[in-house]
Short mmCIF file of C-alpha atoms in Angstrom, two decimals:
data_model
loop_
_atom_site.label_atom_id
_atom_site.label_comp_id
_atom_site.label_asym_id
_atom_site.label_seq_id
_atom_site.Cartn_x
_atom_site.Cartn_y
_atom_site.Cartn_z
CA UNK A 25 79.49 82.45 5.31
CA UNK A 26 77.90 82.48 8.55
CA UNK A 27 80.94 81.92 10.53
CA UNK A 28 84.24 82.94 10.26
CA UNK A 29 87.36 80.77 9.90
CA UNK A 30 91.17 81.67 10.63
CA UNK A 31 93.70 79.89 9.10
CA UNK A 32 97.61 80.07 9.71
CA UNK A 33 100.69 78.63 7.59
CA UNK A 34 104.00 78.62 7.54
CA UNK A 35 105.85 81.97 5.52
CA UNK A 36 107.75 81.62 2.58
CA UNK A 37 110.84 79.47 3.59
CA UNK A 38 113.07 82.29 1.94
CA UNK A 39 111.03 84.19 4.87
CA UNK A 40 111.36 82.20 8.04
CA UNK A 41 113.95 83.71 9.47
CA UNK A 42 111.94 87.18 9.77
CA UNK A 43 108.24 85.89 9.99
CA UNK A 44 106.44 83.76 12.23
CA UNK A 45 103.40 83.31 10.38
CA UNK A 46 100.94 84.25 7.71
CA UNK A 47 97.36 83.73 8.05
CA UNK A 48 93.83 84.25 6.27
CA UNK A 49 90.89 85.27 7.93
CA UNK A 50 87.76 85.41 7.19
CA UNK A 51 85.00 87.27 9.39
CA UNK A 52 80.98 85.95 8.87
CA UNK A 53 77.58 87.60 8.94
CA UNK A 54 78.37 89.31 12.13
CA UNK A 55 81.71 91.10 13.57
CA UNK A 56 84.11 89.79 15.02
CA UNK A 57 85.79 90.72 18.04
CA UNK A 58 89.41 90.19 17.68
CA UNK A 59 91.88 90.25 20.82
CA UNK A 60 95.24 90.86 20.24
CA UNK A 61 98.25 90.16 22.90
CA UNK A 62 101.85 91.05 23.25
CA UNK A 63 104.38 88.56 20.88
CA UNK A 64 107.02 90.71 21.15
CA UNK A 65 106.74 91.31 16.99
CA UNK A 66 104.60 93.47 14.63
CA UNK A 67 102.05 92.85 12.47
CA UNK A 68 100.58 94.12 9.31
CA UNK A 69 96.74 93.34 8.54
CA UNK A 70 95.92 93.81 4.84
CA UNK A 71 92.31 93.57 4.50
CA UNK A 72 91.13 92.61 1.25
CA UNK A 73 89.62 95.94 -0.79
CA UNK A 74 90.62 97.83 2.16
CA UNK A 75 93.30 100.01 3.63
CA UNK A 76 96.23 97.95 5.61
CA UNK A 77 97.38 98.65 9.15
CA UNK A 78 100.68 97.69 11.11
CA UNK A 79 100.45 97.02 14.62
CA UNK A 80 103.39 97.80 16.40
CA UNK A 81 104.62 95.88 19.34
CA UNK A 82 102.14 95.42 22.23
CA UNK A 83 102.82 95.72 25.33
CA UNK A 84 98.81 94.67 26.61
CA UNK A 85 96.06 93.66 25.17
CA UNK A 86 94.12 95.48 22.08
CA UNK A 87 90.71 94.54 21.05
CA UNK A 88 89.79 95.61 17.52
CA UNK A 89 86.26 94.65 15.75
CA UNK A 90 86.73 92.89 12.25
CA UNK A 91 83.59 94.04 10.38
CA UNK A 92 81.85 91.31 8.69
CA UNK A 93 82.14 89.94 5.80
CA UNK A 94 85.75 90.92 5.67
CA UNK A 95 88.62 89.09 4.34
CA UNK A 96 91.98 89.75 5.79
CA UNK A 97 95.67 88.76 5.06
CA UNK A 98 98.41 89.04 7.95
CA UNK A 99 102.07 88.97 8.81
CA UNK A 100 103.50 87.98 12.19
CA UNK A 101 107.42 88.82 12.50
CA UNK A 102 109.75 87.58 14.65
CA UNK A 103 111.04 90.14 17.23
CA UNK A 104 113.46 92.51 15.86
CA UNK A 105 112.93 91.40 12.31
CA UNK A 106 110.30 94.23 11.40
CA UNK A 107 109.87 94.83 7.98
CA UNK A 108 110.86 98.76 6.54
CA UNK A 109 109.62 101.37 8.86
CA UNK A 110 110.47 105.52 8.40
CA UNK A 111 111.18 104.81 12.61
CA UNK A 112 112.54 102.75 15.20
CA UNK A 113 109.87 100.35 16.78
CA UNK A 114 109.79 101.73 20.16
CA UNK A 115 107.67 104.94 18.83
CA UNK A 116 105.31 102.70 17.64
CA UNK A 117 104.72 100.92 20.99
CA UNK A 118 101.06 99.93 21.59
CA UNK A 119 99.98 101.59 18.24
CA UNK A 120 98.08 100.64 15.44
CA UNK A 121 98.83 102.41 12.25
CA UNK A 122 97.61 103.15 8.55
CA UNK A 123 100.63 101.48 6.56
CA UNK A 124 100.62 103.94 4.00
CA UNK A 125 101.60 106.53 6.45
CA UNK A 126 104.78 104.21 7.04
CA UNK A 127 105.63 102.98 3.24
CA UNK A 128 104.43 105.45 1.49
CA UNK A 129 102.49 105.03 -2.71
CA UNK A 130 104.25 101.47 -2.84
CA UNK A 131 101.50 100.62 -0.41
CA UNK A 132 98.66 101.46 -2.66
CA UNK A 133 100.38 99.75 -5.65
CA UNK A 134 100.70 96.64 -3.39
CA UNK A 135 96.64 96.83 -2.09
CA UNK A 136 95.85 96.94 -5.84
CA UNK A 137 97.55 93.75 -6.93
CA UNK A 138 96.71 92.19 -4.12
CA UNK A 139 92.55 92.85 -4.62
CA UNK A 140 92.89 91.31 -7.99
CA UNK A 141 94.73 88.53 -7.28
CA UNK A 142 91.89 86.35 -7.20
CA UNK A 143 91.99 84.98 -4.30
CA UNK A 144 92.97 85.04 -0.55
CA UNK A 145 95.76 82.91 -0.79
CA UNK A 146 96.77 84.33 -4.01
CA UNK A 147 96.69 87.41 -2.13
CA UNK A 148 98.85 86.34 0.70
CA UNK A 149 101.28 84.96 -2.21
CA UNK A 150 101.71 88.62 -3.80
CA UNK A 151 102.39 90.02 -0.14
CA UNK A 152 104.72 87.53 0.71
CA UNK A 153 106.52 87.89 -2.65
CA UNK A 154 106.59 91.88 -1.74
CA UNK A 155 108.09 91.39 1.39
CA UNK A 156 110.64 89.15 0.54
CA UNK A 157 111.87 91.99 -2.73
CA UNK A 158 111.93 94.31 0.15
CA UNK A 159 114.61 92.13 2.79
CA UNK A 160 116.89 91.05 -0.14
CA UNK A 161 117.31 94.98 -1.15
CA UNK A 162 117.07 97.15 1.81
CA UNK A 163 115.75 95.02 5.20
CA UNK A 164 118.87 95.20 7.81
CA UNK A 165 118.43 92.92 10.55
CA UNK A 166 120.57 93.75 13.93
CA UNK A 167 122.30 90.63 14.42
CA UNK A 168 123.26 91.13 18.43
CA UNK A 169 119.49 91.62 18.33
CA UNK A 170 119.01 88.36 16.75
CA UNK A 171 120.99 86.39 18.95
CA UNK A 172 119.32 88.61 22.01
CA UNK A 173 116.32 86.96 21.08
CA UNK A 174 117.70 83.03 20.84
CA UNK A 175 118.77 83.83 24.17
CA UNK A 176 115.86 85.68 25.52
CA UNK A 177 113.40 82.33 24.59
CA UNK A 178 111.58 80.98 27.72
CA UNK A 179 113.18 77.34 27.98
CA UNK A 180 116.49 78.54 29.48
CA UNK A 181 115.89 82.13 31.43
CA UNK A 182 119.39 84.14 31.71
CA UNK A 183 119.84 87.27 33.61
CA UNK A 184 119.78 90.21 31.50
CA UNK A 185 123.64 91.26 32.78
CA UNK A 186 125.09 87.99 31.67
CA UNK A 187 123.21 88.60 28.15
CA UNK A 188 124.79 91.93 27.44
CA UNK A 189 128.38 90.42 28.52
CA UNK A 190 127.90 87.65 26.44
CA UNK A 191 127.18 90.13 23.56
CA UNK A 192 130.09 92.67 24.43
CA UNK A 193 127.71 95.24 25.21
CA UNK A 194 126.71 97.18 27.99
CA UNK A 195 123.49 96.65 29.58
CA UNK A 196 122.34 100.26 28.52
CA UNK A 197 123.83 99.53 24.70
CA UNK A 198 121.71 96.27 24.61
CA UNK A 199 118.49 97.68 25.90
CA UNK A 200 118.81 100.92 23.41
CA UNK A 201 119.12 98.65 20.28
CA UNK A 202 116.11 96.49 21.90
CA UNK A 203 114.01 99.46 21.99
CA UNK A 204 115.27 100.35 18.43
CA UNK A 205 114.99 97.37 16.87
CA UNK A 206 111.99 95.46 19.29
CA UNK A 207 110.69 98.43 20.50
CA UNK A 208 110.91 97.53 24.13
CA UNK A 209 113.44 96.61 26.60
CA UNK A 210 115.43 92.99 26.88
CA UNK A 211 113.50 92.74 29.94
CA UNK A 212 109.69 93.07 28.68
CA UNK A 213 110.90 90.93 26.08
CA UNK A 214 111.83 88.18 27.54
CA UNK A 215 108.48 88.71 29.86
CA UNK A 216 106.45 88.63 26.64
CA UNK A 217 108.66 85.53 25.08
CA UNK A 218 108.02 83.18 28.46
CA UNK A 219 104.42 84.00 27.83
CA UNK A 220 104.43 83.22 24.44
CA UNK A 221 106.26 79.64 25.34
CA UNK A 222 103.32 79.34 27.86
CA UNK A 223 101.34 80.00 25.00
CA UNK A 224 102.87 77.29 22.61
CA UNK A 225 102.88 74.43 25.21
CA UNK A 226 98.83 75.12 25.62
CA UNK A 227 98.27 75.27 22.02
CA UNK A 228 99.82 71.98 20.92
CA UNK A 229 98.34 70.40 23.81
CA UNK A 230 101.85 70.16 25.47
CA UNK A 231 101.91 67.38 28.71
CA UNK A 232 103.60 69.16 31.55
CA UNK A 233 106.68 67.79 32.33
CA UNK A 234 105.74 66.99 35.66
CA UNK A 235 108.04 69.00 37.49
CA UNK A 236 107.50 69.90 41.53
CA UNK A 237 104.66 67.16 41.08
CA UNK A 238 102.40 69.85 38.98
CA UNK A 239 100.11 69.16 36.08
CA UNK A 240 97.82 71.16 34.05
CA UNK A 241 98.38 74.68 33.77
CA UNK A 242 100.71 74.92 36.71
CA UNK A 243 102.99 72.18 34.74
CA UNK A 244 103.01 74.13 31.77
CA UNK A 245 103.70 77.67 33.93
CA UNK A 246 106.59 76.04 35.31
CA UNK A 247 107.72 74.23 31.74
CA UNK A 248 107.37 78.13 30.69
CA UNK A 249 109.64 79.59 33.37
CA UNK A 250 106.85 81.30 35.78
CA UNK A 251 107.71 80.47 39.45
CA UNK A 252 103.87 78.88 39.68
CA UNK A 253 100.73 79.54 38.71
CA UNK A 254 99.56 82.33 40.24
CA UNK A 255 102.80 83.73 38.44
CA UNK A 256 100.95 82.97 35.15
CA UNK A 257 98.01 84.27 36.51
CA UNK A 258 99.07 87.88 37.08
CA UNK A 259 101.35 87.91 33.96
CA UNK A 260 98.60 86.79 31.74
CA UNK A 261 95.92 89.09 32.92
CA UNK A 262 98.70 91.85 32.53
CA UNK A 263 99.87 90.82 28.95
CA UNK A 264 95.78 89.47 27.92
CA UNK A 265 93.19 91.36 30.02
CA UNK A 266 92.02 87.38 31.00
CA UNK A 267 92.94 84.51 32.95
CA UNK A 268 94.71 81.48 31.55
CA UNK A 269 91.13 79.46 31.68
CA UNK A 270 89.58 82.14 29.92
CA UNK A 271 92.00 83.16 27.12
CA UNK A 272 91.99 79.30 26.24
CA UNK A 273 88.48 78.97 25.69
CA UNK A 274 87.58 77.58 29.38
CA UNK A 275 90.15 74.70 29.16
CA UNK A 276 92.75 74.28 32.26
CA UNK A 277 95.71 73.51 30.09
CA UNK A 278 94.60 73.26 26.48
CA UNK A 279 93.57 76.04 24.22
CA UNK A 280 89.65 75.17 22.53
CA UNK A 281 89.43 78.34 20.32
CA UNK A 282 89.18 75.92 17.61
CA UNK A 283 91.62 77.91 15.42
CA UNK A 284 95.08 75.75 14.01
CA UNK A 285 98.00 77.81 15.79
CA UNK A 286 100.54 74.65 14.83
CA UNK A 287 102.24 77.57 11.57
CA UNK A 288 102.92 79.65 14.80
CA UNK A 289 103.93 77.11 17.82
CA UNK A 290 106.02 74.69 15.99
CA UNK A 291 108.98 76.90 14.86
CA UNK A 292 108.65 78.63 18.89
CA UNK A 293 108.77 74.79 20.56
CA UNK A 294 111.34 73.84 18.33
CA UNK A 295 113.94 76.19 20.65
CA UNK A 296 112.86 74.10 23.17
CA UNK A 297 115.11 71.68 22.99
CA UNK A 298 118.00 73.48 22.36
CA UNK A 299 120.98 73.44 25.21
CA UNK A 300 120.82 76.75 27.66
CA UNK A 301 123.41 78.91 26.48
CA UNK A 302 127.21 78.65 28.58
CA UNK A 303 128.27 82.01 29.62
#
């Protein structure tokens, strides 16, 4: 293959409410240079024949070089739905880890099924299938965390104070099970959530509402929640290491990195319309 290809889908529907998305990707005669940014979830990378890493929630950017020729199988979950950890997420801030270290000779078990499953998506199947054994028998979701994050979406920003009354905790109780269950504070979150609207609206090619007579990517910043552009600006090259322009391939308001994201956006714009929560 001489290029590479990256494909997302929707998880298992038994799955949604923890995952985001799967994907399968494929690197081609050369490496690829793969930048990740803050989603306020983890990931685990499985590549195929070799060993599988979680990366924890970021904070900034990571860049990580996908040799080629590699085949690779990935989970993105929803914030505070991590899958079982030996930890709470907030020690593994900004990390990237060996996943045996984390689940132990199941892992290894699980790599070897999934290199002779014949196939990519066969592969992505078995993980899936793993995953969803593992939330049915010992996966505990917080639910205040849960809700934290329906609130904590970019359409309809609340203050943080309001938030923990509406939960019946105290501001210091809500950011302690964030960091436990998130690993970061309701704050960052909903910092990394606005930019992950921003995001959405670029990737399905989202017309700006129009709002303050703005289009383009100052329609979508504002759509988002960012005060203007330049707000966008300086939050993106904090969360991405780029400008808007650049991270989207060059476009103003419409990402051209030629990948489908529409597994990923979809379920995030569908919040969108959803009525701002009454306090």
């Amino acid at each position: 293959m001489a290029e590479g290809s990256y494909v997302e889908s929707p998880p298992f529907p038994e799955l949604a409410g923890v995952v985001r998305t799967v994907w399968i990707q494929r690197t081609g005669d050369t490496a690829y240079v793969q930048r990740h940014v803050p989603t306020g979830g983890v990931e685990i990378h499985f590549p195929i024949g070799g060993r599988p890493q979680l990366l924890g929630p970021l904070t900034g950017p990571q860049i990580e070089v996908i040799p080629a020729h590699t085949t690779l199988v990935g989970v993105r979950f929803h914030p505070g739905t991590a899958p079982p950890l030996p930890t709470v997420l907030d020690d593994l801030l900004d990390q990237r880890l060996a996943l045996p270290e984390l689940w132990g000779s199941p892992v290894d078990r699980l790599v070897n099924t999934m290199a002779v499953a014949g196939s990519p998506d066969r592969s992505l199947m078995v993980l899936q299938a793993h995953l969803l054994h593992e939330y049915r028998n010992t996966v505990r979701v917080d639910p205040l965390v849960g809700e934290a994050v329906k609130v904590l979406m970019p359409w309809h920003p609340v203050d943080i104070r309001r938030l923990a009354t509406h939960l019946a905790l105290s501001e210091s109780q809500l950011r302690r099970r964030c960091l436990n269950a998130v690993g970061m504070g309701p704050k960052v979150l909903q910092r990394t959530l606005r930019f992950q609207g921003f995001l959405a609206l670029a990737q399905a090619g989202t017309t700006a509402s129009g709002r303050r007579g703005t289009d383009g990517v100052a329609g979508l910043a504002i759509d988002a929640g960012y005060a203007d552009q330049a707000h966008l600006s300086r939050e993106c090259l904090r969360l991405t290491g780029l400008t808007p322009r650049k991270l989207l391939g060059g476009d103003v308001d419409r990402c051209l990195c030629g990948h489908e994201h529409s597994a990923s956006y979809k379920p995030f714009l569908a919040t969108r319309g959803r009525p701002p929560l009454r306090f």
